[in-house]
XYZ file of C-alpha atoms in Angstrom:
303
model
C 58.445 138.049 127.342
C 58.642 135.272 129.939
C 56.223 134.969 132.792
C 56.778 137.284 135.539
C 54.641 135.193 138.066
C 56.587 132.963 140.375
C 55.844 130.315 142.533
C 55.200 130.756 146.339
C 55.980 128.341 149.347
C 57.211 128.920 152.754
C 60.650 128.951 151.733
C 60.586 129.906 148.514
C 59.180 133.160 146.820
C 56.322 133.854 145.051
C 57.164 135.618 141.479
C 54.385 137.832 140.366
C 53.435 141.326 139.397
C 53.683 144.531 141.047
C 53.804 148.627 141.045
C 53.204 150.915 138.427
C 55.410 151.792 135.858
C 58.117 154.819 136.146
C 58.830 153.998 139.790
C 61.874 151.866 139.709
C 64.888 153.948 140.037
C 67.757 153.382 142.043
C 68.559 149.767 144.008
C 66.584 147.189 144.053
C 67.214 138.003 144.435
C 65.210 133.287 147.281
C 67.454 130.206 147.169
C 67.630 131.500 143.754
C 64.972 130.656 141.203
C 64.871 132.887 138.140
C 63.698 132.430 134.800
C 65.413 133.442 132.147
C 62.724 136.140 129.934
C 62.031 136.187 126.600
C 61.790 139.633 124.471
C 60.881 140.604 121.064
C 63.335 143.159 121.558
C 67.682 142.873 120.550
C 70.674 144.339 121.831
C 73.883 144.846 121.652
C 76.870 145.291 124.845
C 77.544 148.568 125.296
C 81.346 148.988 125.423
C 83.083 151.369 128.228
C 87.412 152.734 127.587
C 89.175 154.771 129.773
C 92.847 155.301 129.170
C 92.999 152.496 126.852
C 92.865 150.176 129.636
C 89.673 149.617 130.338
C 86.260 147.517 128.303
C 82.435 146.951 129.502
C 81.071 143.982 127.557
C 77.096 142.675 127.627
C 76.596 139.182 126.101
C 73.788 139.451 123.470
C 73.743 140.196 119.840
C 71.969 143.170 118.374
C 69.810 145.815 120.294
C 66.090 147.098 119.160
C 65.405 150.750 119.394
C 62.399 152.028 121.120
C 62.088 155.588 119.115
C 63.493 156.090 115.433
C 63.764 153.057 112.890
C 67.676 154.346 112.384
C 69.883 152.630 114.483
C 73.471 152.945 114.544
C 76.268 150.158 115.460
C 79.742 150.143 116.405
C 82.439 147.206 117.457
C 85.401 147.503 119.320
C 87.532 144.875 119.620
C 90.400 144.479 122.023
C 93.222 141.689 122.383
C 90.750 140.207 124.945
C 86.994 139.985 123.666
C 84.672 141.746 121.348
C 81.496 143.528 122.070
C 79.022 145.561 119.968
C 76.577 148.899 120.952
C 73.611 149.520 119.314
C 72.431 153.250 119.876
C 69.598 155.141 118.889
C 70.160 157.242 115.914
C 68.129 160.104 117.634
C 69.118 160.129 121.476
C 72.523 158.387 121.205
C 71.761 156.094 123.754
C 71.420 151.729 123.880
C 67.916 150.374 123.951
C 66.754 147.343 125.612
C 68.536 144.791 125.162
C 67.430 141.124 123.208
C 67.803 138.253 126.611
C 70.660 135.983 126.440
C 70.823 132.329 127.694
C 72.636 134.164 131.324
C 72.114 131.353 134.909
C 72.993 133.067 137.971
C 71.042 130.197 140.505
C 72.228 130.508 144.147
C 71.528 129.069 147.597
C 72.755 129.427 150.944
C 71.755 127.505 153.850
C 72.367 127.618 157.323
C 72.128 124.725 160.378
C 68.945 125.607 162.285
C 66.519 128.428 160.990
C 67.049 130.272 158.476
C 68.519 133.729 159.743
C 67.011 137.301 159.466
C 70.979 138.793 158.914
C 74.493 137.094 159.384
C 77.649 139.207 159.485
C 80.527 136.663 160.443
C 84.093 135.977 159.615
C 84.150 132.360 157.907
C 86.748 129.891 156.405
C 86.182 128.414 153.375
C 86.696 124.810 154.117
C 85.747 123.166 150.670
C 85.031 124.784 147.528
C 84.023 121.979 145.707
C 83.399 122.017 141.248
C 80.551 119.618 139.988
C 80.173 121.496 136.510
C 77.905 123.611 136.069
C 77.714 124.044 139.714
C 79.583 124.634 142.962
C 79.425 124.212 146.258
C 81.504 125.730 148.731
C 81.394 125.007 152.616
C 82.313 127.718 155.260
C 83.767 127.267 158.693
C 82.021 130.570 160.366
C 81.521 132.204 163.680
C 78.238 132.994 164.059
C 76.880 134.647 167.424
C 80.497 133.076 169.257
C 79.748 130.048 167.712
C 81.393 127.630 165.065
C 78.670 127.072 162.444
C 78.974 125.424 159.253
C 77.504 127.545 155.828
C 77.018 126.095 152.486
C 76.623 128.225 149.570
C 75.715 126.384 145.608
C 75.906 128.717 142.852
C 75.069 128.364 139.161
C 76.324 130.884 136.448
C 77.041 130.925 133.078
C 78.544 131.963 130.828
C 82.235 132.175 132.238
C 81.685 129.941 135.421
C 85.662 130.415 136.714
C 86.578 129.791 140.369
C 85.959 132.192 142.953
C 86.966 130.637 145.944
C 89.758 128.204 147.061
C 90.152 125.867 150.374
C 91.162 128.133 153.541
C 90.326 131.441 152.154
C 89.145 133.656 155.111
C 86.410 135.821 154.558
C 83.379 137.781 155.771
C 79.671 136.953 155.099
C 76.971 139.200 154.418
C 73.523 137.761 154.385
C 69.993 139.699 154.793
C 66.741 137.816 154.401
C 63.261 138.366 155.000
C 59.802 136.973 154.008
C 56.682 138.710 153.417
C 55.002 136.413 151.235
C 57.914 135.299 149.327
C 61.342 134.787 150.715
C 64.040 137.723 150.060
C 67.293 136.735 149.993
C 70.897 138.754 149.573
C 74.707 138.273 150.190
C 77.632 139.240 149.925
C 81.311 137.865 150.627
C 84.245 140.148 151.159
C 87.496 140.085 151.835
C 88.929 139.234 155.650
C 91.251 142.233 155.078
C 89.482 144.510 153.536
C 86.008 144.157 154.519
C 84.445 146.512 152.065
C 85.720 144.771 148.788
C 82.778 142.225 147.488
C 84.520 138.948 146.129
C 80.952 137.451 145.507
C 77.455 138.809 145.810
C 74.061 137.746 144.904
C 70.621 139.119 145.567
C 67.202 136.886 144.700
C 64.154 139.349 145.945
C 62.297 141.960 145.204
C 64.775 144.738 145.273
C 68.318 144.506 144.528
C 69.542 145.604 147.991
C 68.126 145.251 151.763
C 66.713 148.373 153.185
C 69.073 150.252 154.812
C 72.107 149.341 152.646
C 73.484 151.337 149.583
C 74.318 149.009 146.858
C 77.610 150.672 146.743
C 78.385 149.283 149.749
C 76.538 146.012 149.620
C 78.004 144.734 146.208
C 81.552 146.829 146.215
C 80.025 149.379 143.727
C 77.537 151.920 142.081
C 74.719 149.612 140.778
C 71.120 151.616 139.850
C 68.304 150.105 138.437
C 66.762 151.753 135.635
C 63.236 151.393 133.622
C 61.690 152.729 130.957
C 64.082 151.154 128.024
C 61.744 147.861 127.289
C 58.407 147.764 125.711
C 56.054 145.988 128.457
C 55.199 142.456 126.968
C 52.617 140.033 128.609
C 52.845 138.342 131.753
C 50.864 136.257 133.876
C 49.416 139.006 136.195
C 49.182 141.204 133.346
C 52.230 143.313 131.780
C 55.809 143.017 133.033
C 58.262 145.225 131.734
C 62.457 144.295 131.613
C 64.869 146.178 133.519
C 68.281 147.277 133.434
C 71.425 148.123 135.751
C 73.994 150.414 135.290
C 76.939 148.950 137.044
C 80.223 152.036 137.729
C 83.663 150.525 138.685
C 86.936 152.228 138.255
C 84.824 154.870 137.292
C 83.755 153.366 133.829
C 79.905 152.018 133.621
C 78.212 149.550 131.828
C 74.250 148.763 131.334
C 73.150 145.350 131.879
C 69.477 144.109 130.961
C 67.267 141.537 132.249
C 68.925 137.959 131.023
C 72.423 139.659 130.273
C 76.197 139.243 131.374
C 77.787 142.302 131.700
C 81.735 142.685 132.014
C 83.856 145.713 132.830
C 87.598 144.622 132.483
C 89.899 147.192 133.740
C 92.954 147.114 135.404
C 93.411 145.788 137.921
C 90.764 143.777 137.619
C 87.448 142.955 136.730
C 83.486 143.331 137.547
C 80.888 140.520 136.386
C 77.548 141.014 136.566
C 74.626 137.612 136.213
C 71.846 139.223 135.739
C 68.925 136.289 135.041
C 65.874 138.264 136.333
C 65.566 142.616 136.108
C 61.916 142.906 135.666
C 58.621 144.762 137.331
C 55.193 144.417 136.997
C 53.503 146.940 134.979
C 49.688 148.406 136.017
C 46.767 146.448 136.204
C 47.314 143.521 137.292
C 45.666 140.617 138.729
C 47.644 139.364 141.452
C 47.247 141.233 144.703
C 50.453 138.765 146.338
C 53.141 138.862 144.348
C 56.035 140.964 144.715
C 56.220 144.109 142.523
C 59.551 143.044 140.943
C 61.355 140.432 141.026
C 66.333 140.728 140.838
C 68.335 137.340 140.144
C 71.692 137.966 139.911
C 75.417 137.266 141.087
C 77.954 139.473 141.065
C 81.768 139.023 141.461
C 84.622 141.211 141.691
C 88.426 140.362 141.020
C 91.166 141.960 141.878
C 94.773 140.733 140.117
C 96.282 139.123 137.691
């Protein structure tokens, strides 16, 4: 398993170790610096239908089980990608996942200091590709008045456009910084405020207080623990987590260093999930934060 620890500066976090273990459960990304984590475990996607229409995908081969030695697999294969699920022969259910090579890298900046929270209507003025990256410059009214915002992003696999040159929008952006800096955002559409086109969150939960991340990313997201065998770590043991992502009512389990997909008309859901994981009791760092999200997230609507 990779380190958990990150390093801390004033405007960049500090990765570490943190609570005890069976306490993550529910919601919980810095100008975005995850790692991707290594596992003895392996998985397998975990595939989702409904009326025929619909597929969940998770890029990684395989999937270890936690209980029984039996494991079962199945594949489904549809006219537009394949995925596996591994389940356990005794509860039924996937078990954590093996990591996959998955980037989701972000970073937003802002003229002046950085901002506690931004909720503005913005233009995108350039969305610019230099591959693997890009950068994308928005025209926005913050506070009644015209500020420029520039947001890089890094993801793989599947790195496809998201935004084009006088798209209007609204920006979403929470931050804070205990000893690390918390970062999270979230871009909708101008006329319909509460659909997500792009999201990412590098901190130590994967939502702000205060906000559901139903309504911060678009959809049902929970984190869940318990699935992964803790494995060392800097500060002692750090254990991987997962999310189970609902849209269009069908849902889909992500791990720590996996790409998740739920394809269903009419549209899709993508989740970048580079960092899912928690520090497991003892540990030896006393300033580190007790978990540490990296992800992006992006929602499309159409053909």
């Amino acid at each position: 398993m990779r380190s958990f620890c990150l390093v801390s500066l004033s405007l960049a976090l500090a990765a570490g170790c943190g609570p005890s273990p069976g306490t993550t459960s529910g919601t919980t990304s810095n100008d975005s610096t995850g790692s991707p984590g290594e596992s003895s475990g392996s998985h397998d996607p975990t595939t989702g239908m409904s009326d025929g229409t619909s597929t969940s995908t998770t890029d990684s081969p395989g999937v270890p089980t936690t209980g029984p030695a039996t494991t079962t697999s199945t594949t489904t294969t549809t006219a537009a990608e394949t995925s596996t699920s591994t389940t356990d022969a005794t509860t039924g259910e996937a078990v954590c996942g093996a990591p996959d090579s998955v980037v989701a890298q972000w970073s937003l900046e802002f003229p002046g200091e950085r901002p506690e929270s931004v909720s503005a209507p913005c233009t995108v003025a350039t969305a610019t590709e230099s591959p693997p990256e890009w950068f994308i410059a928005f025209d926005c009214t913050i506070d009644g008045a015209a500020q420029e915002v520039q947001l890089a992003f890094t993801r793989a696999p599947f790195p496809g456009k998201v935004f084009f040159t006088g798209q209007e929008v609204q920006l979403e952006y929470r931050s804070e910084q205990p000893f690390w800096l918390n970062q999270w955002f979230s871009v909708r559409t101008d006329f319909d405020p509460t659909r997500m086109i792009f999201g990412g969150v590098s901190a130590d939960r994967l939502v702000p207080d205060g906000v559901p991340a139903e309504e911060f990313y678009s959809t049902p997201i929970e984190v869940v623990d318990g699935l992964c065998e803790p494995g060392d770590a800097q500060c002692g043991l750090s254990e991987r987590l997962a999310l189970t992502v609902t849209w269009l009512e069908v849902t889909m389990e992500v791990f720590d260093s996996q790409h998740g997909s739920l394809d269903n008309l009419p549209g899709s859901y993508r989740v970048w999930l580079e960092n899912a994981e928690r520090a497991v009791e003892p540990v030896t760092c006393d300033d580190v934060p007790p978990a540490w999200f990296q992800a992006l997230m992006e929602m499309h609507i159409g053909p």
